[in-house]
PDB file of C-alpha atoms in Angstrom:
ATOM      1  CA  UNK X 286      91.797  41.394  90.801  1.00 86.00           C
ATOM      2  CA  UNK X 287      91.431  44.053  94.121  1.00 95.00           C
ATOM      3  CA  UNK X 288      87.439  44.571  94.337  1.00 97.00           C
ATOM      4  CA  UNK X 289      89.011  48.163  95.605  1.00 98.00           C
ATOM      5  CA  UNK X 290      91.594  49.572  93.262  1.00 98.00           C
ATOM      6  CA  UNK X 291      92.847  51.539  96.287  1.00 98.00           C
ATOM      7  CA  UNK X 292      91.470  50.418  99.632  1.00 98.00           C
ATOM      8  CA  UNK X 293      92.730  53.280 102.253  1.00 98.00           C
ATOM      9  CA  UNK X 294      93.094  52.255 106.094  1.00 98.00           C
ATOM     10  CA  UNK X 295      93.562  54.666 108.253  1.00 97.00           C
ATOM     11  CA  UNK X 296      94.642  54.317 111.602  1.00 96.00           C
ATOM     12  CA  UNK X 297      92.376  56.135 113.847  1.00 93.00           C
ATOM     13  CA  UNK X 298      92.798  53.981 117.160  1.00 88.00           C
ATOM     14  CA  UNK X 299      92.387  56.150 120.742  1.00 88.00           C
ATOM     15  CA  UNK X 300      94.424  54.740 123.737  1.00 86.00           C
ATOM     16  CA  UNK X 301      93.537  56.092 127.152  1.00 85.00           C
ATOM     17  CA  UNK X 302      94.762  59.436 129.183  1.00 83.00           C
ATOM     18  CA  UNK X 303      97.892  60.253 128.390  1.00 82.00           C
ATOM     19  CA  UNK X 304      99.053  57.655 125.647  1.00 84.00           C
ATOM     20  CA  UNK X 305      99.936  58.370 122.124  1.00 85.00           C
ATOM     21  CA  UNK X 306      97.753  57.458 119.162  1.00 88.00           C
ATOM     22  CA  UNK X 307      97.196  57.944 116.195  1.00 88.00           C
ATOM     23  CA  UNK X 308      93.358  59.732 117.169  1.00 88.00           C
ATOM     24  CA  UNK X 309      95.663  62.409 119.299  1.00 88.00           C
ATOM     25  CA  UNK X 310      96.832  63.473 115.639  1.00 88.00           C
ATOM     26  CA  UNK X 311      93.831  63.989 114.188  1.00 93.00           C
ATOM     27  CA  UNK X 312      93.541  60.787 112.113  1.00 94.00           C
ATOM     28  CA  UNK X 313      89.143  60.882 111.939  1.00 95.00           C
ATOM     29  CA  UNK X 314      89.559  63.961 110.776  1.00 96.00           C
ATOM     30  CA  UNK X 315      92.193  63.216 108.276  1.00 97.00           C
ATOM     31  CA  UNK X 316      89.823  59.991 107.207  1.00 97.00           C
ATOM     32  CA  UNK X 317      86.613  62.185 106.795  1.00 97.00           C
ATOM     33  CA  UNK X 318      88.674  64.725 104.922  1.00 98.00           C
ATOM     34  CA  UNK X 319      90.206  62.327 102.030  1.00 98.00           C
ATOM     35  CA  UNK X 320      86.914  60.428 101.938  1.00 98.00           C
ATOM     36  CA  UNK X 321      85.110  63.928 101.749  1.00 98.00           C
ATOM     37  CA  UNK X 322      88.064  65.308  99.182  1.00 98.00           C
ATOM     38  CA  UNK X 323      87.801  61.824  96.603  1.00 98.00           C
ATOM     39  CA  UNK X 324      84.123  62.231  96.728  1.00 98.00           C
ATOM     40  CA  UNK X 325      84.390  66.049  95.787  1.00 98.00           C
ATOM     41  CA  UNK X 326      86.769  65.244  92.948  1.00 98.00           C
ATOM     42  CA  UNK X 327      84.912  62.142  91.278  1.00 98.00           C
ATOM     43  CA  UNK X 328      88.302  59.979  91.301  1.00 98.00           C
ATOM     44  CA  UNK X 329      87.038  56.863  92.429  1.00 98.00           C
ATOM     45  CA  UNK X 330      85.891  55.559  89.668  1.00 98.00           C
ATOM     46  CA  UNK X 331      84.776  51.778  87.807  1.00 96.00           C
ATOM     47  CA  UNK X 332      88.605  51.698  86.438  1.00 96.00           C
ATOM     48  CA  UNK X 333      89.775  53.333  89.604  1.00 98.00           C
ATOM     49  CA  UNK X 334      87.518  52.504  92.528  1.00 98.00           C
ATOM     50  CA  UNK X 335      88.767  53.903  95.678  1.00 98.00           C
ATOM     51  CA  UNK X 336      87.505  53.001  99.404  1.00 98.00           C
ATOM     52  CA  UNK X 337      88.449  55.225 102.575  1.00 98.00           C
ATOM     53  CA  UNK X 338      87.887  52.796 105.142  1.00 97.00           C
ATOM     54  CA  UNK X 339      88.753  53.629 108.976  1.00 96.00           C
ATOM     55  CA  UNK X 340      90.131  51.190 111.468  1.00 97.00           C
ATOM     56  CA  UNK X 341      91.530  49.993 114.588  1.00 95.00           C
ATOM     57  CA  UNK X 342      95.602  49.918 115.486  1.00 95.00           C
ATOM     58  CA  UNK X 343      97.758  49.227 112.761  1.00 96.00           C
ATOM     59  CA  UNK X 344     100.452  48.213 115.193  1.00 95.00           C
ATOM     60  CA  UNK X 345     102.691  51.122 113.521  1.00 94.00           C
ATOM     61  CA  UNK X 346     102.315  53.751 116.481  1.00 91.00           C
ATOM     62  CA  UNK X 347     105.534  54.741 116.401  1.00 92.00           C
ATOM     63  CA  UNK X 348     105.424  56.036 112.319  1.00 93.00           C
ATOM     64  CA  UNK X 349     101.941  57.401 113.428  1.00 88.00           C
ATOM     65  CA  UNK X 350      99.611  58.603 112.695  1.00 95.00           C
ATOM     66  CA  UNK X 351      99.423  56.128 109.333  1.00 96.00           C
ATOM     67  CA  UNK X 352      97.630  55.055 106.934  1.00 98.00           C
ATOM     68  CA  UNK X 353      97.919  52.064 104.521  1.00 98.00           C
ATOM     69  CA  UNK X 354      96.649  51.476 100.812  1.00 98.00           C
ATOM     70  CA  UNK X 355      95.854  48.439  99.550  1.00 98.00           C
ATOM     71  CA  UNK X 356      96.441  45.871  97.437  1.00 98.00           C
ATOM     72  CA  UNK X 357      99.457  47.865  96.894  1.00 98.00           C
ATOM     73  CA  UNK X 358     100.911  47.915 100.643  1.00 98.00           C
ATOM     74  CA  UNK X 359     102.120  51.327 100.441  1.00 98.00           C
ATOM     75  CA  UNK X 360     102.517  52.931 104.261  1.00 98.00           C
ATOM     76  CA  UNK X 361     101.995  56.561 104.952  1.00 98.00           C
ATOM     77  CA  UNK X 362     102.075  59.183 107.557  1.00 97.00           C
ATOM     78  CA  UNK X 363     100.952  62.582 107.102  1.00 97.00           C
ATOM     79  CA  UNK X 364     101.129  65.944 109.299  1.00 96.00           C
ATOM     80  CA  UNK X 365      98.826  68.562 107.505  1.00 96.00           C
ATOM     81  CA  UNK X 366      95.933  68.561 104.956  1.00 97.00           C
ATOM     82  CA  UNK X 367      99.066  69.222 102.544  1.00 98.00           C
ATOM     83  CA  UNK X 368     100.042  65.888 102.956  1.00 98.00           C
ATOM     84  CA  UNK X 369      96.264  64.311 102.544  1.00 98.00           C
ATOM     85  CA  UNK X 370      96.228  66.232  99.108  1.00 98.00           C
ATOM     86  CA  UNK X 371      99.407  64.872  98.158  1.00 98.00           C
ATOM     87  CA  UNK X 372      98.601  61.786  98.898  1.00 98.00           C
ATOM     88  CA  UNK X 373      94.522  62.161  96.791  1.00 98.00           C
ATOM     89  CA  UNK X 374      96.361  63.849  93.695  1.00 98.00           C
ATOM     90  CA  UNK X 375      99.501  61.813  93.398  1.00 98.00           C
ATOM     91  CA  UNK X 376      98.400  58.054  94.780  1.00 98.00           C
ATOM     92  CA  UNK X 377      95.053  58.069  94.613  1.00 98.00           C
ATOM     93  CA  UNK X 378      94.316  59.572  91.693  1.00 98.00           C
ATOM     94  CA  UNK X 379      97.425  59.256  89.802  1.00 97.00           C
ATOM     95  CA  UNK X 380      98.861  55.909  91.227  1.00 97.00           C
ATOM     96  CA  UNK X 381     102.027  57.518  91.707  1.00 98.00           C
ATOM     97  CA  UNK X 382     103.469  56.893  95.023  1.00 98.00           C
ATOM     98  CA  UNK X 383     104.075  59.697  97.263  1.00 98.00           C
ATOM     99  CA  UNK X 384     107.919  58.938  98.590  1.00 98.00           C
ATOM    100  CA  UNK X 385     108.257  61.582 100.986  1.00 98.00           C
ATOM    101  CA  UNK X 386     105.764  60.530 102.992  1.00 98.00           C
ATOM    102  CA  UNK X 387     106.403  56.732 102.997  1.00 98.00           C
ATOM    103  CA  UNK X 388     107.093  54.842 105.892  1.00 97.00           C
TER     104      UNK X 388
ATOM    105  CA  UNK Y 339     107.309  44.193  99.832  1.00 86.00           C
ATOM    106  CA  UNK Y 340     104.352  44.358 102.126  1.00 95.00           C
ATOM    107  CA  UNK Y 341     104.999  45.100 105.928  1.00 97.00           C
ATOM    108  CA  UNK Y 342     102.430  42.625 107.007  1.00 98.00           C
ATOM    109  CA  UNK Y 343     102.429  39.285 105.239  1.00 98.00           C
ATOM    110  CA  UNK Y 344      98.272  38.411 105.699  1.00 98.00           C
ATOM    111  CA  UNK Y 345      96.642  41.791 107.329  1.00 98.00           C
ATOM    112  CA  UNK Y 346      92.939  40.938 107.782  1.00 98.00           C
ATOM    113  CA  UNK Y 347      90.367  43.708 108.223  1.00 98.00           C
ATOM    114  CA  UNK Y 348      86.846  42.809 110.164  1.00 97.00           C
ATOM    115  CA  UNK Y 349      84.304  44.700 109.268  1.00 96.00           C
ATOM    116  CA  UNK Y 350      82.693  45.443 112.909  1.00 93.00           C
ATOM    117  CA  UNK Y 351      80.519  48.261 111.658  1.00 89.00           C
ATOM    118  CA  UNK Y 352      76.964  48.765 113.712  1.00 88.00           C
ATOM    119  CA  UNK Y 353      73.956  50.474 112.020  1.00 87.00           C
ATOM    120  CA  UNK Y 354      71.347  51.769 113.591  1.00 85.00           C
ATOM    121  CA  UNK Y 355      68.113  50.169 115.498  1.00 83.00           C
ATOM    122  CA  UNK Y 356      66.677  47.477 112.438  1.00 82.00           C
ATOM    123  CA  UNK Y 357      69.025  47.903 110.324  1.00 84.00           C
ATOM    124  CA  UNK Y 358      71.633  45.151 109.066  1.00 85.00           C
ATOM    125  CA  UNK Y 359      75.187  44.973 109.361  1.00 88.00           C
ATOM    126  CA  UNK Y 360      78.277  42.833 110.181  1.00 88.00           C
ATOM    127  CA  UNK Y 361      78.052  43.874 113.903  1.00 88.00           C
ATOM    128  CA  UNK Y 362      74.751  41.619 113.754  1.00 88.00           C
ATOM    129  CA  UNK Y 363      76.809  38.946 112.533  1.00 88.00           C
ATOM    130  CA  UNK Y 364      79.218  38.402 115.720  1.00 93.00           C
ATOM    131  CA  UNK Y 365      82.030  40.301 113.546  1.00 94.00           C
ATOM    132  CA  UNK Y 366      83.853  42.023 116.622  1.00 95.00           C
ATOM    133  CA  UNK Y 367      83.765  38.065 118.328  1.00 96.00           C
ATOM    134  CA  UNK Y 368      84.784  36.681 115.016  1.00 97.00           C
ATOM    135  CA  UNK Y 369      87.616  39.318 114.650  1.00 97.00           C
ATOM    136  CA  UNK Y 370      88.497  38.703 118.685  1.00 97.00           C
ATOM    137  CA  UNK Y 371      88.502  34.927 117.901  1.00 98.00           C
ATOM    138  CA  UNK Y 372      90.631  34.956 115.066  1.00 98.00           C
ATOM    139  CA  UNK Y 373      93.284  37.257 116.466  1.00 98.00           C
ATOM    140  CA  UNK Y 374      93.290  35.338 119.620  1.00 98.00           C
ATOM    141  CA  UNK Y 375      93.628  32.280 117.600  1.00 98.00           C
ATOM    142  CA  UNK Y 376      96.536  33.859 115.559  1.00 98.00           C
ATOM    143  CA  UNK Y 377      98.186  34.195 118.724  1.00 98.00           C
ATOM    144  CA  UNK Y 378      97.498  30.687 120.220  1.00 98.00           C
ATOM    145  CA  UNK Y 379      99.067  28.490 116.978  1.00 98.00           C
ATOM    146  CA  UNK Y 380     101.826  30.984 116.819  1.00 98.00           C
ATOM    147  CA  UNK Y 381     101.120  31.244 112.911  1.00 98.00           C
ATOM    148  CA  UNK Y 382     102.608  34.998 112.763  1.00 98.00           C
ATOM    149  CA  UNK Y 383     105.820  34.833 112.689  1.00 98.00           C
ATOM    150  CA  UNK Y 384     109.345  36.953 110.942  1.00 96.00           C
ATOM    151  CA  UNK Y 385     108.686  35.087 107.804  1.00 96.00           C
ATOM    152  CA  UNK Y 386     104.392  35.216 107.972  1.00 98.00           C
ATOM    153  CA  UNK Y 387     103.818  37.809 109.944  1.00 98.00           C
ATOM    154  CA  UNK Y 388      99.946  38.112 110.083  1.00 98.00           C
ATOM    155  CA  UNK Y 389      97.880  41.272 111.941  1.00 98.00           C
ATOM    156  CA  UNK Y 390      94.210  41.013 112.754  1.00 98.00           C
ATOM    157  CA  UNK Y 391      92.471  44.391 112.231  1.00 97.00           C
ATOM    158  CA  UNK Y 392      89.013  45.913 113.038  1.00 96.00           C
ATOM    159  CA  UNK Y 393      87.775  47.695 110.500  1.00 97.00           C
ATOM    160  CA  UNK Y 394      84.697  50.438 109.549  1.00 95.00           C
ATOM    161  CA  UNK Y 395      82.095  49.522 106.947  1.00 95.00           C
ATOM    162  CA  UNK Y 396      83.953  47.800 104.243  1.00 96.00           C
ATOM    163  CA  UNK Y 397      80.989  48.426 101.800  1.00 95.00           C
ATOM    164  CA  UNK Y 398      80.217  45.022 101.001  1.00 94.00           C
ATOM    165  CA  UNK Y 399      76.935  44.965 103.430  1.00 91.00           C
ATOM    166  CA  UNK Y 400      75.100  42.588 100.844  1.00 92.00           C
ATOM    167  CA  UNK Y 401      77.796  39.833 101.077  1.00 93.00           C
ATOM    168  CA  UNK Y 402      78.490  40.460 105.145  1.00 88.00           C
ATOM    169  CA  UNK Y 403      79.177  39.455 107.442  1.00 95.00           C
ATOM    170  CA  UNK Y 404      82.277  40.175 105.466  1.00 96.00           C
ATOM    171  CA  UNK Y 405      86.807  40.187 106.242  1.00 98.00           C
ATOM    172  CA  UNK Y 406      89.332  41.039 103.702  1.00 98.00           C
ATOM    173  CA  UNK Y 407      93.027  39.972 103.839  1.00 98.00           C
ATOM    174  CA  UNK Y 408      95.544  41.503 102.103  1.00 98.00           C
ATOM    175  CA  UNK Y 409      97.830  42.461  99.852  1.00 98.00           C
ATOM    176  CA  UNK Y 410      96.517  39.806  98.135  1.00 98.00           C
ATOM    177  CA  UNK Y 411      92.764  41.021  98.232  1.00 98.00           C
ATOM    178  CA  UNK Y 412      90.778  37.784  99.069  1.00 98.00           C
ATOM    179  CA  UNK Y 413      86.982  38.892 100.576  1.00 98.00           C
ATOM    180  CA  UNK Y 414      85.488  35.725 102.512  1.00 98.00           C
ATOM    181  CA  UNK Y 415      81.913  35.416 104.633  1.00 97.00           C
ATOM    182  CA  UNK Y 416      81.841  33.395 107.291  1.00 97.00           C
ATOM    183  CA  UNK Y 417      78.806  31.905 109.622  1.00 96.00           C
ATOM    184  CA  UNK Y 418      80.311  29.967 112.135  1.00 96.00           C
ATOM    185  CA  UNK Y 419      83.593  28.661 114.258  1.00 97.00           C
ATOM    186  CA  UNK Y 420      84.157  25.875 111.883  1.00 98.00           C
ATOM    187  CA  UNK Y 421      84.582  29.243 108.904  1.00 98.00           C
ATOM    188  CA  UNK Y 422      86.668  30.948 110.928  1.00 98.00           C
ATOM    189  CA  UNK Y 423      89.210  27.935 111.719  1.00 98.00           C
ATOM    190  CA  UNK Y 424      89.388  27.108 107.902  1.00 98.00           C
ATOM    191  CA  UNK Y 425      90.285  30.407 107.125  1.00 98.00           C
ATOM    192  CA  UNK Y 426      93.057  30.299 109.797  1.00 98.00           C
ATOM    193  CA  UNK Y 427      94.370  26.919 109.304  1.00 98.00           C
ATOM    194  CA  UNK Y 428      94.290  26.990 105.644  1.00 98.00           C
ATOM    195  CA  UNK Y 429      94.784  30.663 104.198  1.00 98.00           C
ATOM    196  CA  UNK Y 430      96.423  32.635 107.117  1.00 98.00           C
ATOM    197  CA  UNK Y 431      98.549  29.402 108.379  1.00 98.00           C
ATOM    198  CA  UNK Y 432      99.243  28.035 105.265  1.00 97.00           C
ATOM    199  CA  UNK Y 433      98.668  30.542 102.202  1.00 97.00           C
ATOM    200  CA  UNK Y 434      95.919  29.122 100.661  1.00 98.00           C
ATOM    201  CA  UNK Y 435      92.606  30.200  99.732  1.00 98.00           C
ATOM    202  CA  UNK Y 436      89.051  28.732 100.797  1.00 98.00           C
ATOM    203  CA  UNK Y 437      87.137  28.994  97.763  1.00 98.00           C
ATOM    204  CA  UNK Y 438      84.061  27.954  99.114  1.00 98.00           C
ATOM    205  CA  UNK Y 439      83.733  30.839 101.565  1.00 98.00           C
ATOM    206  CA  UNK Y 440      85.055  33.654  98.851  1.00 98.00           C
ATOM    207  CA  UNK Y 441      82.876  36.715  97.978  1.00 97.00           C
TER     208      UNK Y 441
END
């Protein structure tokens, strides 16, 4: 058994001057915001403990930014705070993986 | 299917002045070491493929210093070199767990 029911990594890796990354696409911001957003809602729970976790290149630049949940393996990317919600109200929440976004 | 085989998060997470955590513990060494290692043996490969992430606090501070590889979700400790080689040679090399360094 996971210790985390869903343990979120997201990418939030800065290269130097004028490289692409996932922290030029606002990926702390996106972390904070889902970690601020599951805490608001109450979903991580004893039967459904959730972790937002940040972390260092997930060697997927070129799908960023990303993020990964765990045990589960499912990849995502994500453009707007539309997509974090998705992503809290269908996967997190709801287990129900969010295809559209998948990479 | 999961698109890495073993990925291994670090927590390298630094507290403040007198306070504990895995940075106190050598974790961003341990994490260099074992992804240097990784690349040394040539254990990643098409059909293992194996990525060594740093990671933010994985909320496990009691059992730290503390790694997590997944998907299959197996939390070790570790103190020393000798730790850090078993966990190579034996769970990321070879797929098997080291019970006696398990949290």
């Amino acid at each position: 058994m996971s210790y985390y029911h869903k343990h979120v990594f997201f990418c939030v890796n800065k290269r130097g001057e004028g490289e692409d990354c996932c922290a030029n696409h606002h990926a702390e911001q996106a972390r904070n915001y889902v970690k601020d957003k599951v805490k608001m809602l109450g979903i991580s729970t004893d039967k459904n403990f959730i972790r937002i976790n940040s972390a260092g290149c997930l060697g997927r630049c070129d799908q960023g930014p990303v993020m990964v949940v765990y045990p589960e393996a499912v990849w995502y990317t994500y453009v707007d705070q539309q997509d974090l919600d998705e992503i809290i109200e269908e996967h997190l929440a709801n287990g129900r993986v969010v295809e559209r976004l998948r990479v």
